[in-house]
Amino acid sequence: MLHPNKTQFHPSSFLLMGIPGLEDVHIWIGFPFFAVYLIALLGNITILFVIQTERSLHQPMFYFLAMLAFTDLGLSTATIPKMLGIFWFNLREIVFGACITQMYTIHICTGLESVVLTVMAIDRYIAICNPLRYSMILTNKVIAILGIVIIFRTLLFVTPFIFFILRLPFCEVRIIPHTYCEHMGLAKLSCASIRVNVIYGLIAFSVGYLDLSVIGFSYVQILRAVFHLPSWDARLKALSTCGSHVCVVLAFYLPALFSCMTHRFGHSIPHCIHILLANLYVVVPPALNPIIYGVRTKQIRERVLGMLNPKSY
């Protein structure tokens, strides 16, 4: 940790350096990021529009999907426009308040995505393991309560990040070797001890691990129920209803896991790999999720195709 003589409690701004070591190709890196952002915007807005306008999709699974799409819009919009400013226009400066806001928004959205994916796994578990009681268990009231719990839990665990950053005095160095502001990246610029930040960061990460454990347990129970079905057709039909969710879970958790592990333990890995993995974590899922659900979910696929080619439907 750097300890220059001059410190300031809160600097006026920071400098986001993009992807260190790849500055010469920043302008080219920006093009796939721009394409991914357009896909995320178009895909998630389409998902939300279809769910809102199609009354047959006013079901628990699609309500949760709408929550996921809304979260993905927030995550991609909080990160990619600033990345493009860095890559294309060298707009590296970000004021202190904007940096804190971006950090908070990113952690809120990733926290929401984790818990929404967990609730969606529970939804699939009930649909397959208790199909006759599905409509009695997941009523509109229960879904509303789940929505409140999702938001409250995320705020409860993410909001302390703000206070843990605001309590730190910062060194004269204000360069962040990253494409966006995040908790540990900011904490490492401090001249004070960041032990509390590290410990709380691990606690917050363990909550995501708990979510993943619940998802894993749900799918173990689902597989047990599926392989007790009498025919292979019934088994395949049951598994196909989970396929989209499994793909989305993998798209979210695998980059997150690699990013977190390399950030904390991969000290021999080049820094540009750390940053690229961290970018995949926040950039890829928002674009991939609507594609996965759009292709694999029959109701959404047919509705979108009907919008694109009304004469065929």
Coordinates of C-alpha atoms in Angstrom, one line a residue:
M1 CA 0.0 0.0 0.0
L2 CA 1.3 3.5 -0.9
H3 CA 1.9 6.0 1.9
P4 CA 2.8 9.3 0.4
N5 CA 3.2 12.3 2.7
K6 CA 0.3 14.2 1.4
T7 CA -3.2 12.8 2.1
Q8 CA -6.7 14.2 1.6
F9 CA -9.8 12.9 3.2
H10 CA -11.9 12.8 0.0
P11 CA -10.2 13.7 -3.3
S12 CA -12.2 15.7 -5.8
S13 CA -11.9 13.1 -8.5
F14 CA -10.2 9.8 -9.6
L15 CA -8.7 8.7 -12.9
L16 CA -10.0 5.4 -14.4
M17 CA -7.2 4.0 -16.5
G18 CA -9.2 1.4 -18.5
I19 CA -7.4 -1.8 -19.1
P20 CA -3.7 -1.4 -18.1
G21 CA -1.3 -2.8 -20.7
L22 CA -3.9 -2.6 -23.5
E23 CA -4.0 1.2 -23.9
D24 CA -2.9 0.9 -27.5
V25 CA -6.0 -1.1 -28.5
H26 CA -8.5 0.7 -26.3
I27 CA -10.3 2.1 -29.3
W28 CA -10.8 -1.4 -30.8
I29 CA -11.8 -2.9 -27.5
G30 CA -14.6 -0.3 -27.4
F31 CA -16.4 -1.7 -30.4
P32 CA -17.4 -5.1 -28.9
F33 CA -18.3 -3.3 -25.7
F34 CA -20.6 -1.0 -27.7
A35 CA -22.2 -4.0 -29.5
V36 CA -22.8 -5.8 -26.2
Y37 CA -24.4 -2.7 -24.7
L38 CA -26.8 -2.4 -27.7
I39 CA -27.7 -6.0 -27.3
A40 CA -28.3 -5.6 -23.6
L41 CA -30.5 -2.5 -24.1
L42 CA -32.5 -3.9 -27.0
G43 CA -32.8 -7.4 -25.5
N44 CA -33.8 -6.4 -22.0
I45 CA -36.2 -3.7 -23.1
T46 CA -37.8 -6.2 -25.4
I47 CA -38.2 -8.8 -22.6
L48 CA -39.8 -6.1 -20.4
F49 CA -42.2 -5.0 -23.2
V50 CA -43.2 -8.5 -24.1
I51 CA -43.9 -9.5 -20.4
Q52 CA -45.9 -6.3 -19.9
T53 CA -48.0 -6.5 -23.0
E54 CA -48.7 -10.3 -23.1
R55 CA -51.2 -11.2 -20.4
S56 CA -50.4 -14.9 -20.7
L57 CA -46.9 -14.1 -19.4
H58 CA -48.2 -12.6 -16.2
Q59 CA -46.9 -15.5 -14.2
P60 CA -44.4 -15.8 -11.4
M61 CA -41.5 -17.1 -13.6
F62 CA -41.9 -14.1 -15.9
Y63 CA -42.3 -11.6 -13.1
F64 CA -38.9 -12.8 -11.8
L65 CA -37.5 -12.6 -15.4
A66 CA -38.7 -9.0 -15.6
M67 CA -36.8 -8.2 -12.3
L68 CA -33.7 -9.8 -13.9
A69 CA -34.1 -7.7 -17.1
F70 CA -34.5 -4.5 -15.1
T71 CA -31.4 -5.3 -13.1
D72 CA -29.4 -6.1 -16.2
L73 CA -30.4 -2.7 -17.7
G74 CA -29.1 -1.0 -14.6
L75 CA -25.9 -2.9 -14.5
S76 CA -25.0 -2.4 -18.1
T77 CA -25.9 1.3 -18.1
A78 CA -23.9 1.9 -14.9
T79 CA -20.7 0.6 -16.4
I80 CA -20.5 0.5 -20.2
P81 CA -21.1 4.2 -21.2
K82 CA -18.2 5.2 -18.9
M83 CA -16.0 2.4 -20.3
L84 CA -16.7 3.7 -23.9
G85 CA -15.8 7.2 -22.7
I86 CA -12.4 5.8 -21.6
F87 CA -11.8 3.7 -24.6
W88 CA -12.9 6.1 -27.3
F89 CA -12.5 9.6 -25.9
N90 CA -9.9 9.2 -23.1
L91 CA -12.5 10.6 -20.6
R92 CA -10.8 9.0 -17.6
E93 CA -11.7 11.5 -14.9
I94 CA -14.6 10.7 -12.6
V95 CA -15.6 12.9 -9.7
F96 CA -15.7 11.4 -6.2
G97 CA -19.4 11.4 -5.9
A98 CA -20.0 9.9 -9.3
C99 CA -17.4 7.2 -8.5
I100 CA -19.2 6.3 -5.2
T101 CA -22.5 6.3 -7.0
Q102 CA -21.2 4.0 -9.7
M103 CA -19.7 1.6 -7.1
Y104 CA -23.0 1.5 -5.2
T105 CA -25.1 0.9 -8.4
I106 CA -22.8 -1.9 -9.6
H107 CA -22.9 -3.7 -6.2
I108 CA -26.7 -3.2 -5.9
C109 CA -27.3 -4.6 -9.4
T110 CA -25.0 -7.6 -8.9
G111 CA -26.5 -8.3 -5.5
L112 CA -30.0 -8.1 -7.0
E113 CA -29.0 -10.4 -9.8
S114 CA -27.7 -13.0 -7.4
V115 CA -30.8 -13.1 -5.2
V116 CA -33.2 -12.9 -8.2
L117 CA -31.4 -16.0 -9.8
T118 CA -31.8 -17.7 -6.4
V119 CA -35.5 -17.0 -6.2
M120 CA -35.9 -18.2 -9.9
A121 CA -34.2 -21.5 -8.9
I122 CA -36.7 -21.9 -6.0
D123 CA -39.5 -21.1 -8.5
R124 CA -38.4 -23.9 -10.8
Y125 CA -38.0 -26.3 -7.8
I126 CA -41.7 -25.6 -6.8
A127 CA -42.9 -25.9 -10.4
I128 CA -41.3 -29.3 -10.9
C129 CA -41.4 -30.9 -7.4
N130 CA -44.8 -29.5 -6.3
P131 CA -46.6 -28.7 -9.6
L132 CA -50.1 -29.1 -8.1
R133 CA -49.4 -26.6 -5.3
Y134 CA -47.5 -24.1 -7.5
S135 CA -50.3 -21.6 -8.0
M136 CA -51.2 -21.8 -4.3
I137 CA -47.6 -21.2 -3.1
L138 CA -46.5 -18.5 -5.5
T139 CA -49.5 -16.1 -5.3
N140 CA -49.3 -12.5 -6.2
K141 CA -49.0 -11.6 -2.6
V142 CA -46.1 -14.0 -2.1
I143 CA -44.3 -12.6 -5.2
A144 CA -44.8 -9.0 -3.9
I145 CA -43.3 -10.1 -0.5
L146 CA -40.4 -11.8 -2.3
G147 CA -39.8 -8.6 -4.3
I148 CA -39.6 -6.5 -1.1
V149 CA -37.2 -9.1 0.5
I150 CA -35.0 -9.1 -2.6
I151 CA -34.6 -5.3 -2.5
F152 CA -34.2 -5.1 1.3
R153 CA -31.6 -7.8 1.5
T154 CA -29.5 -6.2 -1.2
L155 CA -29.7 -2.8 0.3
L156 CA -28.8 -4.3 3.7
F157 CA -25.6 -5.8 2.5
V158 CA -24.5 -3.2 -0.1
T159 CA -25.2 0.1 1.6
P160 CA -22.4 -0.4 4.2
F161 CA -19.9 -0.3 1.4
I162 CA -20.6 3.5 1.1
F163 CA -19.8 4.1 4.7
F164 CA -16.7 1.9 4.7
I165 CA -15.3 4.0 1.8
L166 CA -16.4 7.4 3.2
R167 CA -14.6 6.8 6.4
L168 CA -11.2 6.3 4.7
P169 CA -8.6 9.1 4.1
F170 CA -7.1 8.8 0.6
C171 CA -3.5 9.1 -0.5
E172 CA -2.3 11.6 -3.1
V173 CA -2.4 8.9 -5.7
R174 CA -5.9 8.9 -7.2
I175 CA -5.3 6.5 -10.2
I176 CA -7.7 3.5 -10.4
P177 CA -6.3 0.9 -12.8
H178 CA -9.8 -0.2 -13.8
T179 CA -12.7 0.6 -16.1
Y180 CA -15.1 1.3 -13.3
C181 CA -15.2 2.1 -9.6
E182 CA -15.7 -0.8 -7.2
H183 CA -15.3 -1.2 -3.5
M184 CA -11.8 -2.8 -3.1
G185 CA -10.4 -0.8 -6.0
L186 CA -11.2 2.4 -4.1
A187 CA -10.2 1.0 -0.7
K188 CA -6.7 0.2 -1.9
L189 CA -6.1 3.9 -2.6
S190 CA -6.5 4.7 1.1
C191 CA -3.6 5.6 3.4
A192 CA -5.4 4.0 6.4
S193 CA -6.0 0.3 7.3
I194 CA -8.6 -1.3 5.0
R195 CA -8.9 -4.5 7.1
V196 CA -12.5 -3.8 7.8
N197 CA -13.2 -3.3 4.1
V198 CA -11.5 -6.6 3.3
I199 CA -13.4 -8.5 6.0
Y200 CA -16.8 -7.0 5.0
G201 CA -16.1 -7.7 1.3
L202 CA -15.6 -11.4 2.2
I203 CA -18.8 -11.4 4.2
A204 CA -20.7 -9.9 1.2
F205 CA -19.1 -12.4 -1.1
S206 CA -20.1 -15.2 1.2
V207 CA -23.8 -14.1 0.8
G208 CA -23.4 -14.7 -2.9
Y209 CA -21.9 -18.1 -2.1
L210 CA -25.0 -18.8 0.0
D211 CA -27.2 -17.9 -3.0
L212 CA -25.2 -20.3 -5.1
S213 CA -25.6 -23.0 -2.5
V214 CA -29.4 -22.6 -2.5
I215 CA -29.5 -22.7 -6.3
G216 CA -27.4 -25.9 -6.2
F217 CA -29.6 -27.5 -3.6
S218 CA -32.7 -26.6 -5.7
Y219 CA -31.3 -28.3 -8.7
V220 CA -30.3 -31.4 -6.8
Q221 CA -33.9 -31.7 -5.7
I222 CA -35.1 -31.0 -9.2
L223 CA -32.9 -33.7 -10.7
R224 CA -34.1 -36.2 -8.1
A225 CA -37.7 -35.4 -8.9
V226 CA -37.1 -35.5 -12.7
F227 CA -35.4 -38.9 -12.7
H228 CA -38.4 -40.4 -10.8
L229 CA -40.7 -39.4 -13.7
P230 CA -42.1 -42.4 -15.7
S231 CA -40.9 -41.5 -19.2
W232 CA -37.9 -39.9 -20.9
D233 CA -40.2 -37.4 -22.7
A234 CA -41.5 -36.2 -19.3
R235 CA -38.0 -35.9 -18.0
L236 CA -36.7 -34.0 -21.0
K237 CA -39.7 -31.6 -20.9
A238 CA -39.1 -30.9 -17.2
L239 CA -35.4 -30.3 -17.7
S240 CA -36.0 -28.0 -20.7
T241 CA -37.9 -25.7 -18.4
C242 CA -34.8 -25.3 -16.3
G243 CA -32.3 -25.0 -19.2
S244 CA -32.5 -21.2 -19.6
H245 CA -32.1 -20.6 -15.9
V246 CA -29.0 -22.9 -15.7
C247 CA -27.4 -21.1 -18.6
V248 CA -28.0 -17.6 -17.0
V249 CA -26.7 -18.8 -13.7
L250 CA -23.5 -20.1 -15.3
A251 CA -23.1 -16.8 -17.3
F252 CA -23.3 -14.8 -14.1
Y253 CA -21.5 -16.8 -11.5
L254 CA -18.5 -18.2 -13.5
P255 CA -17.0 -14.8 -14.5
A256 CA -17.8 -13.5 -11.0
L257 CA -16.1 -16.5 -9.4
F258 CA -13.0 -16.2 -11.6
S259 CA -12.9 -12.4 -11.2
C260 CA -13.1 -12.7 -7.4
M261 CA -10.6 -15.5 -7.1
T262 CA -8.0 -13.8 -9.4
H263 CA -8.5 -10.5 -7.6
R264 CA -7.8 -12.0 -4.1
F265 CA -5.4 -14.9 -4.8
G266 CA -4.1 -14.6 -8.4
H267 CA -1.2 -12.3 -7.7
S268 CA 0.9 -13.8 -10.5
I269 CA -1.8 -13.3 -13.1
P270 CA -1.3 -10.2 -15.4
H271 CA -3.3 -7.2 -14.2
C272 CA -5.0 -6.9 -17.6
I273 CA -6.5 -10.4 -17.2
H274 CA -7.9 -9.3 -13.8
I275 CA -9.6 -6.3 -15.4
L276 CA -10.9 -8.2 -18.4
L277 CA -12.5 -10.8 -16.1
A278 CA -14.0 -8.1 -14.0
N279 CA -15.5 -6.6 -17.2
L280 CA -16.9 -9.9 -18.3
Y281 CA -18.6 -10.1 -14.9
V282 CA -20.6 -6.9 -15.4
V283 CA -20.8 -6.7 -19.2
V284 CA -21.6 -10.2 -20.5
P285 CA -24.7 -11.4 -18.4
P286 CA -26.9 -8.3 -19.2
A287 CA -26.4 -9.0 -22.9
L288 CA -26.6 -12.8 -22.7
N289 CA -29.6 -13.2 -20.4
P290 CA -32.3 -11.8 -22.9
I291 CA -30.7 -13.9 -25.7
I292 CA -30.9 -17.1 -23.7
Y293 CA -34.5 -16.5 -22.5
G294 CA -35.5 -15.2 -25.9
V295 CA -34.3 -18.3 -27.7
R296 CA -35.2 -21.0 -25.1
T297 CA -38.5 -19.7 -23.8
K298 CA -41.3 -20.6 -26.3
Q299 CA -43.8 -17.9 -25.2
I300 CA -41.2 -15.1 -25.4
R301 CA -39.7 -16.4 -28.7
E302 CA -43.1 -16.6 -30.4
R303 CA -44.1 -13.1 -29.2
V304 CA -40.9 -11.5 -30.4
L305 CA -41.1 -13.3 -33.8
G306 CA -44.7 -12.1 -34.0
M307 CA -43.6 -8.5 -33.5
L308 CA -40.9 -8.9 -36.2
N309 CA -43.1 -10.6 -38.7
P310 CA -46.8 -10.0 -37.9
K311 CA -48.1 -11.7 -41.1
S312 CA -46.7 -15.1 -40.0
Y313 CA -48.6 -15.0 -36.7

